[in-house]
XYZ file of C-alpha atoms in Angstrom:
274
model
C -10.981 -17.828 -39.076
C -13.123 -19.958 -36.788
C -10.419 -19.825 -34.107
C -10.865 -16.062 -33.852
C -14.360 -16.598 -32.523
C -13.592 -19.675 -30.429
C -14.295 -17.967 -27.109
C -16.877 -15.478 -28.311
C -19.949 -15.088 -26.176
C -21.920 -14.023 -29.237
C -21.702 -16.339 -32.210
C -23.628 -13.959 -34.491
C -20.322 -12.215 -35.178
C -19.368 -15.206 -37.321
C -21.762 -14.073 -40.029
C -19.535 -11.130 -40.921
C -16.671 -13.261 -42.176
C -18.560 -16.457 -42.989
C -17.329 -20.014 -43.017
C -15.161 -19.405 -46.088
C -13.131 -16.812 -44.194
C -11.439 -13.883 -45.882
C -11.757 -15.474 -49.328
C -15.487 -14.741 -49.299
C -14.974 -11.322 -47.711
C -12.440 -10.046 -50.288
C -14.669 -9.806 -53.380
C -17.354 -8.031 -51.391
C -15.025 -5.144 -50.673
C -13.197 -5.300 -54.016
C -10.008 -4.572 -52.128
C -7.251 -6.514 -50.352
C -8.774 -8.347 -47.431
C -8.199 -6.817 -43.993
C -6.259 -8.822 -41.450
C -7.890 -9.510 -38.081
C -6.270 -10.216 -34.737
C -7.715 -11.362 -31.462
C -6.597 -8.929 -28.771
C -8.946 -8.751 -25.811
C -11.989 -9.933 -23.940
C -15.152 -10.099 -26.014
C -17.859 -7.519 -25.421
C -21.562 -7.652 -26.021
C -23.194 -7.952 -29.436
C -23.765 -5.015 -31.727
C -27.013 -5.305 -33.630
C -28.668 -2.976 -36.060
C -32.195 -2.884 -37.391
C -32.635 -4.458 -40.810
C -33.912 -1.259 -42.424
C -30.996 0.817 -41.137
C -28.526 -1.853 -42.197
C -29.991 -1.824 -45.705
C -29.689 1.956 -45.897
C -26.084 1.825 -44.722
C -25.252 -0.933 -47.199
C -26.849 1.052 -50.022
C -24.934 4.211 -49.113
C -21.626 2.339 -48.989
C -22.352 0.672 -52.323
C -23.074 4.103 -53.802
C -19.833 5.525 -52.439
C -17.479 2.618 -53.106
C -19.167 0.383 -55.643
C -19.129 -2.439 -53.109
C -21.256 -3.611 -50.210
C -20.033 -4.700 -46.798
C -20.641 -8.288 -45.807
C -24.083 -8.530 -44.241
C -26.224 -11.497 -43.501
C -29.673 -11.335 -41.983
C -30.575 -13.126 -38.769
C -33.752 -14.196 -37.104
C -35.548 -11.420 -35.300
C -34.872 -8.803 -37.966
C -31.339 -7.913 -36.876
C -27.923 -8.105 -38.461
C -24.652 -9.135 -36.852
C -21.515 -7.015 -37.288
C -17.940 -7.306 -36.138
C -16.898 -4.378 -34.010
C -14.081 -3.323 -31.757
C -15.614 -4.666 -28.544
C -15.570 -8.178 -29.977
C -11.801 -8.207 -29.479
C -10.667 -7.781 -33.084
C -8.852 -5.110 -35.002
C -7.782 -4.479 -38.568
C -4.111 -4.014 -39.352
C -3.576 -0.653 -41.026
C -1.755 -0.920 -44.337
C 0.919 1.828 -44.553
C 0.241 2.340 -48.232
C -3.515 2.753 -47.729
C -3.677 6.315 -46.349
C -7.467 6.108 -46.253
C -8.153 6.205 -49.979
C -11.305 4.165 -49.303
C -12.612 6.632 -46.671
C -15.294 9.240 -47.347
C -16.624 11.840 -44.926
C -19.361 14.396 -44.446
C -20.637 16.973 -41.946
C -23.844 17.274 -39.964
C -25.240 19.557 -37.264
C -25.903 18.197 -33.769
C -26.726 19.631 -30.353
C -23.015 19.293 -29.550
C -21.960 21.314 -32.578
C -20.844 20.225 -36.010
C -20.015 16.549 -36.431
C -17.737 14.922 -38.985
C -18.562 11.301 -39.761
C -16.083 9.257 -41.807
C -16.904 5.857 -43.283
C -14.875 3.089 -44.906
C -16.338 0.011 -46.615
C -16.098 -1.733 -43.242
C -17.942 0.819 -41.134
C -17.685 4.164 -39.350
C -13.998 4.914 -38.760
C -14.184 8.423 -37.253
C -16.710 10.611 -35.457
C -15.377 14.064 -34.566
C -17.000 17.162 -33.058
C -16.125 20.836 -33.459
C -17.300 24.132 -34.904
C -14.956 24.635 -37.849
C -15.148 22.227 -40.768
C -11.566 23.009 -41.774
C -10.209 21.956 -38.383
C -12.269 18.773 -38.393
C -11.082 17.937 -41.899
C -7.460 18.528 -40.860
C -7.963 16.241 -37.863
C -9.366 13.509 -40.104
C -6.652 13.912 -42.747
C -4.047 13.309 -40.043
C -5.569 9.830 -39.764
C -6.592 9.257 -43.385
C -4.666 11.619 -45.714
C -6.589 10.526 -48.810
C -10.073 10.674 -47.317
C -12.521 12.354 -49.684
C -15.703 14.366 -49.017
C -18.993 12.808 -50.027
C -22.528 14.201 -50.508
C -24.613 14.286 -47.344
C -27.111 11.806 -48.778
C -24.303 9.274 -49.215
C -23.536 9.360 -45.484
C -27.054 10.073 -44.260
C -27.213 6.958 -42.104
C -23.892 7.701 -40.393
C -24.798 11.368 -39.881
C -28.170 10.381 -38.422
C -26.315 8.130 -35.999
C -23.999 11.023 -35.071
C -27.030 13.138 -34.197
C -28.521 10.267 -32.210
C -25.438 9.685 -30.064
C -25.011 13.427 -29.475
C -28.598 13.790 -28.260
C -28.782 10.515 -26.331
C -25.239 9.371 -25.495
C -26.543 6.865 -22.954
C -28.166 4.765 -25.692
C -26.482 2.080 -27.777
C -25.437 3.031 -31.293
C -26.456 1.128 -34.404
C -23.702 1.244 -37.009
C -20.715 -0.998 -37.746
C -17.310 0.286 -36.704
C -13.928 0.149 -38.414
C -11.407 0.807 -35.656
C -7.632 0.878 -35.953
C -5.091 1.197 -33.188
C -2.290 -0.451 -31.283
C -3.034 -3.481 -29.153
C -2.742 -1.362 -25.998
C -5.106 1.287 -27.353
C -7.663 -1.359 -28.223
C -7.454 -2.794 -24.716
C -8.148 0.660 -23.295
C -10.989 1.371 -25.724
C -12.590 -1.982 -24.962
C -12.420 -1.176 -21.244
C -14.020 2.217 -21.894
C -16.927 0.576 -23.690
C -17.511 -1.567 -20.603
C -18.173 1.551 -18.476
C -21.967 1.938 -18.125
C -23.580 5.278 -19.062
C -23.854 7.582 -16.066
C -20.748 6.096 -14.430
C -17.346 7.789 -14.365
C -13.996 6.213 -13.511
C -10.430 7.416 -13.087
C -7.487 6.732 -15.370
C -6.077 4.561 -12.574
C -9.219 2.414 -12.575
C -9.001 1.918 -16.335
C -5.344 0.937 -15.976
C -6.312 -1.610 -13.320
C -9.049 -3.039 -15.525
C -6.662 -3.771 -18.379
C -4.024 -5.263 -16.095
C -1.522 -2.401 -16.383
C -1.888 -0.502 -13.079
C 1.207 1.647 -13.629
C 0.329 2.716 -17.173
C -1.700 5.810 -16.268
C -0.020 8.059 -18.822
C -0.424 5.463 -21.551
C -4.118 5.107 -20.692
C -4.539 8.885 -20.910
C -2.741 8.809 -24.263
C -5.068 6.112 -25.569
C -8.082 8.186 -24.510
C -6.635 11.207 -26.303
C -6.039 9.112 -29.439
C -9.677 8.023 -29.635
C -11.301 9.294 -32.848
C -14.787 7.884 -32.299
C -16.388 10.412 -29.969
C -19.074 9.084 -27.597
C -19.088 5.686 -29.323
C -15.862 4.953 -27.443
C -16.802 6.879 -24.277
C -13.514 8.425 -23.184
C -15.610 11.259 -21.702
C -16.430 8.921 -18.784
C -12.843 9.061 -17.496
C -11.927 11.701 -14.883
C -8.928 12.533 -12.740
C -8.324 10.489 -9.596
C -9.859 13.238 -7.417
C -12.998 13.274 -9.572
C -12.247 16.577 -11.290
C -12.772 17.103 -14.993
C -9.777 16.218 -17.148
C -9.082 17.272 -20.715
C -11.183 16.165 -23.658
C -10.222 16.063 -27.305
C -13.430 17.845 -28.319
C -13.558 20.374 -25.483
C -14.086 20.192 -21.720
C -17.483 21.841 -22.049
C -18.674 19.014 -24.281
C -17.282 16.465 -21.857
C -19.171 17.988 -18.937
C -22.359 18.152 -20.985
C -22.092 14.481 -21.955
C -21.550 13.435 -18.335
C -24.577 15.461 -17.249
C -26.708 14.011 -20.022
C -25.807 10.472 -19.074
C -26.477 11.084 -15.404
C -29.887 12.484 -16.244
C -29.030 15.994 -15.021
C -29.967 17.569 -18.353
C -31.600 16.824 -21.667
C -30.511 18.465 -24.934
C -32.639 20.837 -26.936
C -32.061 22.019 -30.516
C -31.193 25.476 -29.168
C -28.696 24.208 -26.592
C -25.625 23.908 -28.792
C -22.296 23.397 -27.046
C -19.155 24.992 -28.374
C -15.625 23.792 -27.820
C -13.701 25.461 -25.038
C -10.734 27.580 -26.101
């Protein structure tokens, strides 16, 4: 496993797997160990406060009877693996998300669905109808089960935080699945600074596939971690607003928030465009 991190700019990611590799990770999850692949350029570190990490670990233990692999570091932070580190987990066809739980919370952008696996947050969706959000999640994880709000309180709090302040860094571990091309696109999206917008052509250039504009747009549309993977920062080549999985009105609002043109209030709820 050490070779996975050979070129990492942040060695704190090693603490997630540990020197014993997947053998030490497997009993912590009480499930078959995930398989990791190196796919892209490393991104910056993802760190969470110790208190929030403890709350997340406790909620996952309550939901699954197992705790994710955490190890404390100096300075009161915890290292996590995440998509921007250039790794992904191979989806097992037989899994169907039986280890995924989800819940709903209210945000200034409407209702949010947060879904969590033992490895981290695997989906963050926005909408107004819980049934539609559940259907969208079940298309990804057919066996995902609802959980009490208190079980997912940490993830739902994070959903509210990113909806209100999308320009800030988030503070939860991620469990992201996708094709190698999708992960390249999503990594490039996470490199776009808040307040900056780019075109699909620019994203294609950044990942070394300048002719793959349609594939880049498809990868943006396949993103199921709203705001965390900021596909809302991608516009058409002429700068006009393109489509958005969770509504064009939400996309415009997020862009304005990040550019400092507006600040959300509890009363300023945004609904999805028809």
